[in-house]
mmCIF file of C-alpha atoms in Angstrom:
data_model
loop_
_atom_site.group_PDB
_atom_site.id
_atom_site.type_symbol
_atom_site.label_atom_id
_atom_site.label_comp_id
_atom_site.label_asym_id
_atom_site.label_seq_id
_atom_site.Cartn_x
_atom_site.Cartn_y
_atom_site.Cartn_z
ATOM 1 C CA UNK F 1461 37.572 -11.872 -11.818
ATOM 2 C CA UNK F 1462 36.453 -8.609 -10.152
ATOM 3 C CA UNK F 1463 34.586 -9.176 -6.771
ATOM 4 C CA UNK F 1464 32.801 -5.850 -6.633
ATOM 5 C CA UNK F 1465 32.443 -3.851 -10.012
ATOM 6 C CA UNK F 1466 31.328 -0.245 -9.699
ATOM 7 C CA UNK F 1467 29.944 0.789 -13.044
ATOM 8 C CA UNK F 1468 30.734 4.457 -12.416
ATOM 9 C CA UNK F 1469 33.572 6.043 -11.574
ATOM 10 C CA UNK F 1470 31.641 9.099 -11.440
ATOM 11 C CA UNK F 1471 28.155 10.046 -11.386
ATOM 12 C CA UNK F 1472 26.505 14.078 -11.457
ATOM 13 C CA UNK F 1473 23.365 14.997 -10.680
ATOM 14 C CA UNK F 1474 21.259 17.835 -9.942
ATOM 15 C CA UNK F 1475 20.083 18.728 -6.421
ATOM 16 C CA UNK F 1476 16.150 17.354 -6.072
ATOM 17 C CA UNK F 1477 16.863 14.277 -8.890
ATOM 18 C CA UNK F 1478 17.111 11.083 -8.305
ATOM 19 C CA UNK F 1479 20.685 8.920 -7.492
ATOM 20 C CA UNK F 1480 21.601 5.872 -8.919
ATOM 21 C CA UNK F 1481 25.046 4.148 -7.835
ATOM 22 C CA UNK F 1482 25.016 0.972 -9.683
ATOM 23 C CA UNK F 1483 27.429 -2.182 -7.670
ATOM 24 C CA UNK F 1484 27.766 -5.763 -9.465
ATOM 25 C CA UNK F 1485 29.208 -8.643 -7.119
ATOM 26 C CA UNK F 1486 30.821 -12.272 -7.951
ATOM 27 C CA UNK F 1487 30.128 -14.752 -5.670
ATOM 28 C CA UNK F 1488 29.160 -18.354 -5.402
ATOM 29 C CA UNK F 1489 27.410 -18.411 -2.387
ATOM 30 C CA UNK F 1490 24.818 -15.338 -0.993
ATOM 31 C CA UNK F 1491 27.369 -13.008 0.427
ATOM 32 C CA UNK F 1492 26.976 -9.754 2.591
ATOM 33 C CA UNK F 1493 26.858 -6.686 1.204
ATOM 34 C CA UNK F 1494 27.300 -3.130 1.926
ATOM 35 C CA UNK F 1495 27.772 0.273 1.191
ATOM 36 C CA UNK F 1496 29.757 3.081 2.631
ATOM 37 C CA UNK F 1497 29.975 6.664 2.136
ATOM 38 C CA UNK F 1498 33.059 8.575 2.707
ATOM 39 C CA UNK F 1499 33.402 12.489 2.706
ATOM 40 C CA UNK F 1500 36.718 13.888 1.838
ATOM 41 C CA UNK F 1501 39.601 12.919 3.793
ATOM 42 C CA UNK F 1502 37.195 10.938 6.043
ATOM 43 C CA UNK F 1503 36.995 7.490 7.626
ATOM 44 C CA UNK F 1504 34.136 5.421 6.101
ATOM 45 C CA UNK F 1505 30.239 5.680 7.261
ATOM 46 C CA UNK F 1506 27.725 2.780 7.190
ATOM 47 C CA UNK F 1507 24.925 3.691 4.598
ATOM 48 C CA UNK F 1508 23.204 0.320 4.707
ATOM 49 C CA UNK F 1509 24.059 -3.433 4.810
ATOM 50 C CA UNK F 1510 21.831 -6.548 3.155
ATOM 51 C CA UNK F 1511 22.138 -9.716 5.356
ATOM 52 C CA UNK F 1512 20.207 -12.166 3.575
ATOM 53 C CA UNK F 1513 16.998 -10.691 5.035
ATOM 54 C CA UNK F 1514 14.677 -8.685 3.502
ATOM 55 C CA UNK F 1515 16.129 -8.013 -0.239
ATOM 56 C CA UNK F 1516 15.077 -4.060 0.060
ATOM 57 C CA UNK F 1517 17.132 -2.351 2.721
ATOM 58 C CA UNK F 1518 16.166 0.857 3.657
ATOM 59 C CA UNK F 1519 19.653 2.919 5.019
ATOM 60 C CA UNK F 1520 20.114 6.222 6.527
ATOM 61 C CA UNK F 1521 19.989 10.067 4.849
ATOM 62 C CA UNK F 1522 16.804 8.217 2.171
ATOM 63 C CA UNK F 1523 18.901 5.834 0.575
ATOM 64 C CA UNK F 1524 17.861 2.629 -0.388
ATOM 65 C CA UNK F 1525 19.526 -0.647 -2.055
ATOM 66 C CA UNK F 1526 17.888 -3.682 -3.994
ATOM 67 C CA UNK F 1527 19.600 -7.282 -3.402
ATOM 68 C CA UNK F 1528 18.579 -9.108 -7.087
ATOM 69 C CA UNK F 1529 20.821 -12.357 -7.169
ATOM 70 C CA UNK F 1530 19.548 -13.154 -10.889
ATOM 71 C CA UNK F 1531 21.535 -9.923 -11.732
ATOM 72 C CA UNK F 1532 24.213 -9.914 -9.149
ATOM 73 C CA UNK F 1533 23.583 -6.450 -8.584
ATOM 74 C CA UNK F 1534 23.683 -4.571 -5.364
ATOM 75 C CA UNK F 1535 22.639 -0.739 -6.522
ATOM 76 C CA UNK F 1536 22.152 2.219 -4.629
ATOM 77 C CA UNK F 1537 19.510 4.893 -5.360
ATOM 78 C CA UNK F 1538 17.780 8.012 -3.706
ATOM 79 C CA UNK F 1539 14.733 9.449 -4.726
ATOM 80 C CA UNK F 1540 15.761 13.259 -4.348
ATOM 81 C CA UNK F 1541 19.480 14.317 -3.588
ATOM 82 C CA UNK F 1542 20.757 16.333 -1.239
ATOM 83 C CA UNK F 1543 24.067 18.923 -1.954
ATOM 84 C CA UNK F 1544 25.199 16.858 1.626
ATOM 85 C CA UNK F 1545 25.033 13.842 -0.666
ATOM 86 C CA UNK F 1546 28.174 14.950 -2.275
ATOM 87 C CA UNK F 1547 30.859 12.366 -1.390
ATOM 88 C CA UNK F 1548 32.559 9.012 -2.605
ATOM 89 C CA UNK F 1549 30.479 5.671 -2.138
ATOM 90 C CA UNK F 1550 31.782 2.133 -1.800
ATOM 91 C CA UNK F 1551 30.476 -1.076 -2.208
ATOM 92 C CA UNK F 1552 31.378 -3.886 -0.181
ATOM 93 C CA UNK F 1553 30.933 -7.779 -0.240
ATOM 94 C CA UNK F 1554 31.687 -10.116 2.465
ATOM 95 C CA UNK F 1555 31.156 -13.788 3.994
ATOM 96 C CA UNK F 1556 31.186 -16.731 1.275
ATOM 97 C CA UNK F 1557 34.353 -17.498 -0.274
ATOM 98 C CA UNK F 1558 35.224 -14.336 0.655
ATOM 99 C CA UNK F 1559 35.381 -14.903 4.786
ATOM 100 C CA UNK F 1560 36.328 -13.105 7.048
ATOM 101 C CA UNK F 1561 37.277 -10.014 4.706
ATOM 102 C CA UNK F 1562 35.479 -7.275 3.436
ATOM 103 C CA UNK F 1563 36.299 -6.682 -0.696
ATOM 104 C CA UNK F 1564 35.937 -2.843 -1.542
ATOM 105 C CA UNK F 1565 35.181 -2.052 -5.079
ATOM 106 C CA UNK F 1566 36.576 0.734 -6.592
ATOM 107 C CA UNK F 1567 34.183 3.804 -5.493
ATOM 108 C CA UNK F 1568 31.763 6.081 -7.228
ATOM 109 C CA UNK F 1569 32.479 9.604 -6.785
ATOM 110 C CA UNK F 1570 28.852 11.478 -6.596
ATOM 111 C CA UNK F 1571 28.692 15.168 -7.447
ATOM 112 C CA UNK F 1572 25.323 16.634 -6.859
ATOM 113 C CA UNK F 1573 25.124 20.307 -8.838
ATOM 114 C CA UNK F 1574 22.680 23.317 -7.362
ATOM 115 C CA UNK W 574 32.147 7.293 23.379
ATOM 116 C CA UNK W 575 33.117 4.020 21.627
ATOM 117 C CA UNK W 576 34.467 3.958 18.388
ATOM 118 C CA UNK W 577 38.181 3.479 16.313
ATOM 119 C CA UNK W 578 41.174 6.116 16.999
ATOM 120 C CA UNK W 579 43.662 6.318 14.652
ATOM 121 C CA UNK W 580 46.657 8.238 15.285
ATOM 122 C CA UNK W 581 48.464 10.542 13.981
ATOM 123 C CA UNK W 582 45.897 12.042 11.585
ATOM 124 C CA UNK W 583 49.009 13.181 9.268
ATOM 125 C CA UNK W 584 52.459 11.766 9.530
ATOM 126 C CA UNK W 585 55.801 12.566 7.357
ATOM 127 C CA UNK W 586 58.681 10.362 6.582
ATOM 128 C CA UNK W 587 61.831 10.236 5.099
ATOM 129 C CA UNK W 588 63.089 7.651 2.973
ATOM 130 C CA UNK W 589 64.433 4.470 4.364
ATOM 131 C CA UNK W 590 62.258 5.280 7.625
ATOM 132 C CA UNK W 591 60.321 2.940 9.250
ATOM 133 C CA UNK W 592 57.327 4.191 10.409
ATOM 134 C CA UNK W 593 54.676 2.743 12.683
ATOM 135 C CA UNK W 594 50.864 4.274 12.481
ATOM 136 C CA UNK W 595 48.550 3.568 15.579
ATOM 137 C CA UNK W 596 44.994 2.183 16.097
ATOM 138 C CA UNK W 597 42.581 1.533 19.037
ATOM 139 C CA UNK W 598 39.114 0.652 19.447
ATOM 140 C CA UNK W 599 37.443 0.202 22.403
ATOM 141 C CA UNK W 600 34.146 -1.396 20.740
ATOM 142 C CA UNK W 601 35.095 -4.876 22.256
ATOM 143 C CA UNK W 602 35.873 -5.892 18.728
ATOM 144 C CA UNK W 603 37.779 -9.232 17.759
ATOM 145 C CA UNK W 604 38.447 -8.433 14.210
ATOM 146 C CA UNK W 605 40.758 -5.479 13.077
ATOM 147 C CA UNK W 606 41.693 -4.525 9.813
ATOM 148 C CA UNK W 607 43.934 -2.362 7.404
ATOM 149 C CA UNK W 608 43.891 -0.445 4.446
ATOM 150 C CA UNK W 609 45.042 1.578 2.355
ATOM 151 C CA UNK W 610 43.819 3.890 0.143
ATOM 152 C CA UNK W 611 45.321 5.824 -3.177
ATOM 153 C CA UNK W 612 42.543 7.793 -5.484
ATOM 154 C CA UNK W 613 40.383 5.834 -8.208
ATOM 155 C CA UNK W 614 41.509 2.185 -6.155
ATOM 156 C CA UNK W 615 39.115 1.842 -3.639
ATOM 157 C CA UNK W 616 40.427 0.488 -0.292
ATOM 158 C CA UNK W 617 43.227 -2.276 -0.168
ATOM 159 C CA UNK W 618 43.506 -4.875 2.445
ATOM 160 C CA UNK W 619 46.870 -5.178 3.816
ATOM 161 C CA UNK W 620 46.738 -6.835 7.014
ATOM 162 C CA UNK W 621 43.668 -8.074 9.257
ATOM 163 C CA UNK W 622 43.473 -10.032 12.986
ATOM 164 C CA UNK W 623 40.729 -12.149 13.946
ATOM 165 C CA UNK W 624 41.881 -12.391 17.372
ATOM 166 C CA UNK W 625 44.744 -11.876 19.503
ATOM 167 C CA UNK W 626 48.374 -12.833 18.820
ATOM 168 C CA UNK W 627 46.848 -13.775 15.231
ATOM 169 C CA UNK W 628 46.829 -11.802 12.170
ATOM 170 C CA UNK W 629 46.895 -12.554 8.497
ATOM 171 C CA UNK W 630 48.362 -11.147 5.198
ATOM 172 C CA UNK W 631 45.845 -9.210 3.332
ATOM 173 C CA UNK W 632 46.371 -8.705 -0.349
ATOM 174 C CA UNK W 633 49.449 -6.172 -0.403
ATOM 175 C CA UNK W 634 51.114 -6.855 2.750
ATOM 176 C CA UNK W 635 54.409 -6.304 1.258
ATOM 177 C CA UNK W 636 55.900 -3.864 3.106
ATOM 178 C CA UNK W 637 53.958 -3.447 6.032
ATOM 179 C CA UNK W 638 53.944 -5.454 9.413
ATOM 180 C CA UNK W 639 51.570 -5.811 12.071
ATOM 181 C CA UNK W 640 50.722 -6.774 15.582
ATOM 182 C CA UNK W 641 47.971 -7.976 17.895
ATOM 183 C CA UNK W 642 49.504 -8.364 21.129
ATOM 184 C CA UNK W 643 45.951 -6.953 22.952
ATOM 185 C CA UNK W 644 42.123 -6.582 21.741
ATOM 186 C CA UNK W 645 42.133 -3.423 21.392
ATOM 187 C CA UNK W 646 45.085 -2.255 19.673
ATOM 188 C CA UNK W 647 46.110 -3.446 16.321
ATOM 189 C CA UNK W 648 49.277 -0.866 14.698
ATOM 190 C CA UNK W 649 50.442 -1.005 11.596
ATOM 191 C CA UNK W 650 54.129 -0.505 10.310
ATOM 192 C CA UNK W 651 54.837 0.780 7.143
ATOM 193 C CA UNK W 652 58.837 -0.356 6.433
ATOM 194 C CA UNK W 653 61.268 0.811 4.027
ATOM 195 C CA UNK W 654 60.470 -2.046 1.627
ATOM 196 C CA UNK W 655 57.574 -0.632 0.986
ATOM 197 C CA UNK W 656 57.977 0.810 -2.647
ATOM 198 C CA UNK W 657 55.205 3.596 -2.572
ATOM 199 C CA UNK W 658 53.938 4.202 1.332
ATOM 200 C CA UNK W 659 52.682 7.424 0.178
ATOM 201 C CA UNK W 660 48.723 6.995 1.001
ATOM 202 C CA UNK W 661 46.048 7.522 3.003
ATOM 203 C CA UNK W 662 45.305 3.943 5.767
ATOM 204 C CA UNK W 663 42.686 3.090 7.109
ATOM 205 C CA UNK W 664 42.032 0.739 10.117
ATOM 206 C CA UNK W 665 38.895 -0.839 10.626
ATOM 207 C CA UNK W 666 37.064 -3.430 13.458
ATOM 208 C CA UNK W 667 34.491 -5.154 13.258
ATOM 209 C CA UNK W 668 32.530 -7.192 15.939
ATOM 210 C CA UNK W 669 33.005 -11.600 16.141
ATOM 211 C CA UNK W 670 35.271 -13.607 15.535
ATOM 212 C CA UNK W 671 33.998 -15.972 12.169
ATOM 213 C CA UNK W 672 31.210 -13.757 12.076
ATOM 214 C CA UNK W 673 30.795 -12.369 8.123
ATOM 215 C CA UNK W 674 27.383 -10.464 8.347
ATOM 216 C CA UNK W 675 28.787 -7.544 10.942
ATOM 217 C CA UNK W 676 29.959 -4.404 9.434
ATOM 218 C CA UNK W 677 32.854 -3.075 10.183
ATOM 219 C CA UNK W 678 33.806 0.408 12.228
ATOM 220 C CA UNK W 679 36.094 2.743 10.456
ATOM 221 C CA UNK W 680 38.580 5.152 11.891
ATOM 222 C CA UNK W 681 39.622 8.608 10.334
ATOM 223 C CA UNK W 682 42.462 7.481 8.816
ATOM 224 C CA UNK W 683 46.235 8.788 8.754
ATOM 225 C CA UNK W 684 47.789 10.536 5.650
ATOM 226 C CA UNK W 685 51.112 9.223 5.361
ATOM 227 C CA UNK W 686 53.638 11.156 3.122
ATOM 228 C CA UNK W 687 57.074 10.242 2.232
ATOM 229 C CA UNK W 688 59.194 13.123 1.851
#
């Protein structure tokens, strides 16, 4: 079974509308989970991680993701994007039967249009 | 400035070449990691260290070999056994050992062609 699903390999928008990157996780415990953003031939930036805290985390540039363990879902969203936005997203899962590594799904690639 | 230095940022090799691609951190890290990367596959774990002198096979370590032989430094070599080396890798640290809830530090990655 997949460990990280990314629903979308792609996603467009338009510049000022909202972004939805939608991440679904297996695991039988409550993992970690993150998400990275990585510009073109880039190394990978921390966007926000979810700890088993506070189920809305709040990350850097506006974005925002929503822990819901009925739905095994870990999706990203921004109210208004940014042509900066631009750029390939990946969400991670980590800790449970997963240990000590960190299981990439397969990336969104986000196009925001002027 | 702390943070993960790979080196070099593009490398070229010809077939039946070893070739070995570097990475530092000097973040105090225990953990160190691998990938690689080809287009629509997300990242790939190939090798990753907990601590020193101790490393483990990642999910496509065919191939490859590593080394931990200090904290900070953790290279990779990509053999000639390796089928397809042609990718972009990208090493990674992350802070305690046994720790799962850290994130993990990402370098800038080398593009390795084989030509």
């Amino acid at each position: 079974a997949q460990s990280v699903t990314q629903l979308d390999s792609h996603v467009s928008v338009s510049e000022g509308t909202p972004v939805l990157l939608r991440c679904n996780y297996s695991s039988s415990y409550s993992p970690s989970l993150f998400w990275y953003v990585q510009h073109p031939n880039k190394g990978l930036q921390l966007l926000l991680k979810y700890t088993s805290a506070a189920t809305l985390v709040k990350g850097i540039n506006g974005f925002e993701a929503e822990f819901k363990k009925s739905e095994t879902s870990f999706h990203l969203t921004k109210p208004s994007a940014h042509m900066s936005d631009a750029a390939e997203y990946f969400c991670v899962v980590a800790g449970g039967e997963y240990g000590n590594k960190l299981v990439f799904g397969a990336g969104t690639i986000l196009r925001v249009k002027s | 400035d702390g943070g993960i230095t790979q080196s070099p940022k593009y490398l070229f090799r010809k077939e039946g070449q070893n070739v070995t691609l570097s990475c530092e951190q000097n973040l105090n890290h225990d953990a160190m990691y691998w990938y690689r990367q080809d287009p629509g596959q997300g990242l790939r774990l190939i090798y990753y260290s907990q601590i020193v002198n101790d490393f483990q096979k990642g999910d496509i370590a065919e191939g490859y070999s590593v080394s931990r032989e200090k904290k900070e430094s953790f290279p990779l070599t990509v053999t000639s056994a390796q089928k397809n080396p042609t990718a972009f890798y990208l090493c990674a640290s992350r802070w305690g050992h046994g720790v799962q809830n850290t994130e993990a530090f990402f370098g800038q990655g080398t593009r390795l062609t084989v030509v």
